[in-house]
C-alpha positions as CSV (number, residue, x, y, z in Angstrom):
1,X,72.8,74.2,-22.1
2,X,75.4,77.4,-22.5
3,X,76.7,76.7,-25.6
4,X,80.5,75.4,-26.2
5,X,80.3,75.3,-22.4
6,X,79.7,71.4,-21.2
7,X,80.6,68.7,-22.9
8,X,77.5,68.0,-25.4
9,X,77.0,63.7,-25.8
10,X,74.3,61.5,-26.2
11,X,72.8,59.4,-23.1
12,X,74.8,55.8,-24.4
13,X,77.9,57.9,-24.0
14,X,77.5,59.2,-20.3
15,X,79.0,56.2,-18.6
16,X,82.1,56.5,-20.8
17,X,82.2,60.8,-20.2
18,X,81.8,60.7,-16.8
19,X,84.6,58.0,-16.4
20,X,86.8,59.9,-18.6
21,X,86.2,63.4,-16.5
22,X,86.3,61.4,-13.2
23,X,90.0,60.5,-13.6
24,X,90.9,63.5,-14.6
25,X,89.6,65.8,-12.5
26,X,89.4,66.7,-9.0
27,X,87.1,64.2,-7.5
28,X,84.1,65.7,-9.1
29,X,82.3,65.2,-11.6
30,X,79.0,67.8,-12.8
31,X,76.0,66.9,-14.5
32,X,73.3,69.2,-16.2
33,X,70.2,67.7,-15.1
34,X,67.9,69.7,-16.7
35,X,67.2,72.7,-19.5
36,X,64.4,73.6,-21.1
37,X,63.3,71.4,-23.5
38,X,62.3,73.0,-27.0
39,X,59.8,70.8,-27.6
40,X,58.2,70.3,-24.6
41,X,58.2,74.1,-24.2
42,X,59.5,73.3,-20.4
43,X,62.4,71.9,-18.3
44,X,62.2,68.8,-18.3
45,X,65.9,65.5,-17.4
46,X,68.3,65.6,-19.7
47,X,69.3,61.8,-18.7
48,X,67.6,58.4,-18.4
49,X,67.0,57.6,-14.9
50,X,69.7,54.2,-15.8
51,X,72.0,56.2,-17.5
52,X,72.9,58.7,-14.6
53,X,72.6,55.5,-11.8
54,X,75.0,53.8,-14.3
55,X,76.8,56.7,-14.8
56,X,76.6,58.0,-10.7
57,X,78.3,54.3,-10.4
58,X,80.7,54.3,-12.5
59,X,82.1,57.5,-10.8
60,X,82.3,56.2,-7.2
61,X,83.5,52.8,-8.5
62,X,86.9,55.4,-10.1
63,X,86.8,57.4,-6.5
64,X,84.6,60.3,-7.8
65,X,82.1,62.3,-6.8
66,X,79.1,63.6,-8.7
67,X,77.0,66.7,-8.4
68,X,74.1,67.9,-10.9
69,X,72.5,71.1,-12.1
70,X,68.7,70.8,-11.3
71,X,65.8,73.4,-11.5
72,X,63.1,71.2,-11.6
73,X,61.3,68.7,-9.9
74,X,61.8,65.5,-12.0
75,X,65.7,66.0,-12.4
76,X,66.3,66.1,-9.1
77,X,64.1,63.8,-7.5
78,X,65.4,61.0,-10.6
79,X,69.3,61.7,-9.6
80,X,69.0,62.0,-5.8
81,X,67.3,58.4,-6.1
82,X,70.6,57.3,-8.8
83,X,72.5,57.7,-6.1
84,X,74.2,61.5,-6.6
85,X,76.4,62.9,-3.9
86,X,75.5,66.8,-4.2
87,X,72.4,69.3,-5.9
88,X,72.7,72.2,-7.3
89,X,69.9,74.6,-6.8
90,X,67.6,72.2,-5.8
91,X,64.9,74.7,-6.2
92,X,62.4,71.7,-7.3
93,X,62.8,69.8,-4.3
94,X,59.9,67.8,-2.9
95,X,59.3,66.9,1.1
96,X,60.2,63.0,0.2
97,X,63.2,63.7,-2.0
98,X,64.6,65.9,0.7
99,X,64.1,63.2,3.4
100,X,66.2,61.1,0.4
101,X,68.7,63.8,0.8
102,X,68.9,63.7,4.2
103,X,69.2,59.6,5.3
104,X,71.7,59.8,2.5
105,X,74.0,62.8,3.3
106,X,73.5,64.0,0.0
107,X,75.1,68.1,-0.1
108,X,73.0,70.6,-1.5
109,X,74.9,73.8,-2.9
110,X,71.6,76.2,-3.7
111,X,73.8,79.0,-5.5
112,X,71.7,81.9,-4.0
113,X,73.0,84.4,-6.3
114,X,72.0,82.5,-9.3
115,X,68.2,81.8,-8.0
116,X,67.7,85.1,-8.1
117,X,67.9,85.2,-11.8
118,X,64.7,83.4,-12.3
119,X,62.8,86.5,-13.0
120,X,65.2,87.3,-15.8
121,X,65.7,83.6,-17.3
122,X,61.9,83.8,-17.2
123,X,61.3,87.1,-18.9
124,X,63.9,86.1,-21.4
125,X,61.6,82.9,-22.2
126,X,58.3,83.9,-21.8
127,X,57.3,84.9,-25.3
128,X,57.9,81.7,-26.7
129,X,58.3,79.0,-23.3
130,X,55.3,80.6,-21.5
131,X,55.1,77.3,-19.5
132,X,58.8,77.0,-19.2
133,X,58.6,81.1,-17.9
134,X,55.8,80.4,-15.2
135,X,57.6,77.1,-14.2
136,X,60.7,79.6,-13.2
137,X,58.7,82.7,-11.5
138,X,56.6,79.6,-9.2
139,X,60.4,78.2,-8.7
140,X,61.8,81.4,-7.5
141,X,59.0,82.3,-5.6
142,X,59.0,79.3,-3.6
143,X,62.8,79.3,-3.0
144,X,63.4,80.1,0.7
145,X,60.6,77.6,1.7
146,X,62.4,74.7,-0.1
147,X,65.7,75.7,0.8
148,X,64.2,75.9,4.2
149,X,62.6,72.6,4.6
150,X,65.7,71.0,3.3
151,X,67.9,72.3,6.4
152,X,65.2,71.7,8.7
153,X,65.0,68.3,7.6
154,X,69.0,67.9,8.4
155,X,70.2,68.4,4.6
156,X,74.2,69.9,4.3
157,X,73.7,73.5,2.5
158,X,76.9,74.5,0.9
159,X,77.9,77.7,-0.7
160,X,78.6,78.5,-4.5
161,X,78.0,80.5,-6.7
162,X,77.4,79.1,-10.0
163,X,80.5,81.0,-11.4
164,X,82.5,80.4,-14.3
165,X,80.1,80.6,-17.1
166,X,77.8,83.3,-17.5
167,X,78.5,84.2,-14.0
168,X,81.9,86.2,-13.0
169,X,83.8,84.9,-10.1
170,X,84.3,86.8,-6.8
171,X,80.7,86.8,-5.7
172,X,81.1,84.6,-2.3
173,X,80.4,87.5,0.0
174,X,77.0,88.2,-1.8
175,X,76.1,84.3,-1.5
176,X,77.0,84.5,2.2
177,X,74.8,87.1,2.9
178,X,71.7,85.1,0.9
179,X,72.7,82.2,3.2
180,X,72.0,83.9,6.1
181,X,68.8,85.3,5.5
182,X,67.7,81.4,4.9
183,X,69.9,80.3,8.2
184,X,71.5,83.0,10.3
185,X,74.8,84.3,10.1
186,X,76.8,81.7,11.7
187,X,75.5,79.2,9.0
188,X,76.1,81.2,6.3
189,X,79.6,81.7,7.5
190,X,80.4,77.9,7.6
191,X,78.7,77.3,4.3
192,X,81.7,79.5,2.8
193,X,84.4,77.9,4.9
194,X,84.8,75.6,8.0
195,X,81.9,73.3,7.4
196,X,82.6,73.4,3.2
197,X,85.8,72.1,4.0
198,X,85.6,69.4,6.0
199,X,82.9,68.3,3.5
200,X,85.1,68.5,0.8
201,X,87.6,66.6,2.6
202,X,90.0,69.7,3.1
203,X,92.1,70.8,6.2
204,X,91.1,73.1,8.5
205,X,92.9,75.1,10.8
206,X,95.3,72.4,12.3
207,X,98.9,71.9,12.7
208,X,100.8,71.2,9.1
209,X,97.3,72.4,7.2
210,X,98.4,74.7,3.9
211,X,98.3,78.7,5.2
212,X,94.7,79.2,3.1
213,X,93.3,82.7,5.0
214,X,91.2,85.3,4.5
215,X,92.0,88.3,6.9
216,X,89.0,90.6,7.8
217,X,89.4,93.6,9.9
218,X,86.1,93.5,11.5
219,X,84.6,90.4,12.9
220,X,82.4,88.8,10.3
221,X,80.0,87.4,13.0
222,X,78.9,90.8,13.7
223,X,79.4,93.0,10.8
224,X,78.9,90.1,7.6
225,X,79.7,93.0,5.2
226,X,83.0,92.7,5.8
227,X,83.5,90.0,3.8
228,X,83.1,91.6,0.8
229,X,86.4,93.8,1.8
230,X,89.4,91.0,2.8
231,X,92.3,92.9,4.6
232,X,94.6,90.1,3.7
233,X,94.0,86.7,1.2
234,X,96.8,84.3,1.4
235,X,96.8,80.6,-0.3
236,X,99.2,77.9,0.5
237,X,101.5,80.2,2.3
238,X,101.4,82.6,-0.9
239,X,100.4,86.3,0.1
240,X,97.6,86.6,-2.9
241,X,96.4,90.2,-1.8
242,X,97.0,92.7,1.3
């Protein structure tokens, strides 16, 4: 994965990692489900199928959550069926794993921004993971049809961004606007705010909620631009900018 970025353990120490990052963190808890393999000269799970249910259970059993990076078909379909609570990209989703998805309530959080990098993870591969290169061009080009399927079949899309690694923060507006060529503009808008919180278990606008707000001057329902130009951003009552 990026190096000195995740925590780097072998599969018999999972159980004890996750555990250890589930009570002390914020509820959450992230896997990286797949990378390309050297050997196999592809993506391929980075887990055992037991490990991450034993792992995925071990997290809900300390009150966690758990979500997963996954490009590829196997990672995904393996930890939806473990028993995870969100996906990541989820660009190697299959028609039964997103009915999975679905019955279960299991988030998906696509990271629009980041799926467009395909081309360029797969350019930077292709000389020596030809496979692994064509794997990510048929993934990208197949990406609003997946994503698609998923909400038609009644799957939660969330927004994110993927930022914090290679990625800079501050790139919410451009995800938004991604999200609504895949669902229209009122879904895109509660992918980044309303319907994210009240998944994640946050207040929204009621009486005694913290003053979180972002101020536009235009109404971002008609104009979505706007959102990459805030007039005001205040958090827990703290004017932050404006």
């Amino acid at each position: 994965y990026l190096r000195n970025f995740a925590v780097e353990i072998d599969p018999d120490e999972m159980v004890a990692e996750v555990e250890r990052q589930a009570l002390a963190g914020d509820g959450w808890v992230k896997l990286v489900g797949d990378w390309i393999d050297r050997d196999a000269k592809d993506l391929r799970p980075l887990w055992p199928a037991d490990k991450a249910r034993e792992a995925i259970e071990r997290a809900h059993q300390v009150g966690a959550k758990v979500t997963a990076h996954c490009f590829a078909e196997q990672s995904v379909a393996e930890l939806v069926e473990a028993g995870i609570d969100c996906i990541e990209h989820g660009t190697g989703l299959s028609d039964p794993v997103i009915a999975q998805m679905a019955e279960r309530g299991v988030g998906l959080v696509p990271t629009m921004t980041n799926l467009e990098n395909f081309p360029v993870f797969a350019a930077a591969g292709e000389a020596k993971f030809p496979d692994y290169a064509a794997h990510m061009l048929a993934l990208h080009a197949s990406r609003f049809e997946v994503l698609g399927a998923a909400m038609d079949a009644g799957v939660q899309v969330y927004a994110g961004t993927d930022a914090g690694g290679t990625l800079v923060h501050g790139r919410i507006a451009e995800e938004a606007e991604l999200l609504a060529k895949l669902g229209g503009v009122e879904f895109a808008l509660g992918a980044i705010s309303w319907r994210a919180r009240e998944w994640l278990g946050a207040p929204g606008l009621e009486e005694g909620a913290p003053a979180d707000l972002v101020v536009y001057r235009d109404d971002p329902r008609t104009r979505l631009a706007v959102l990459h130009t805030p007039a005001l951003v205040m958090l827990r009552g703290e004017l932050y900018s404006g």
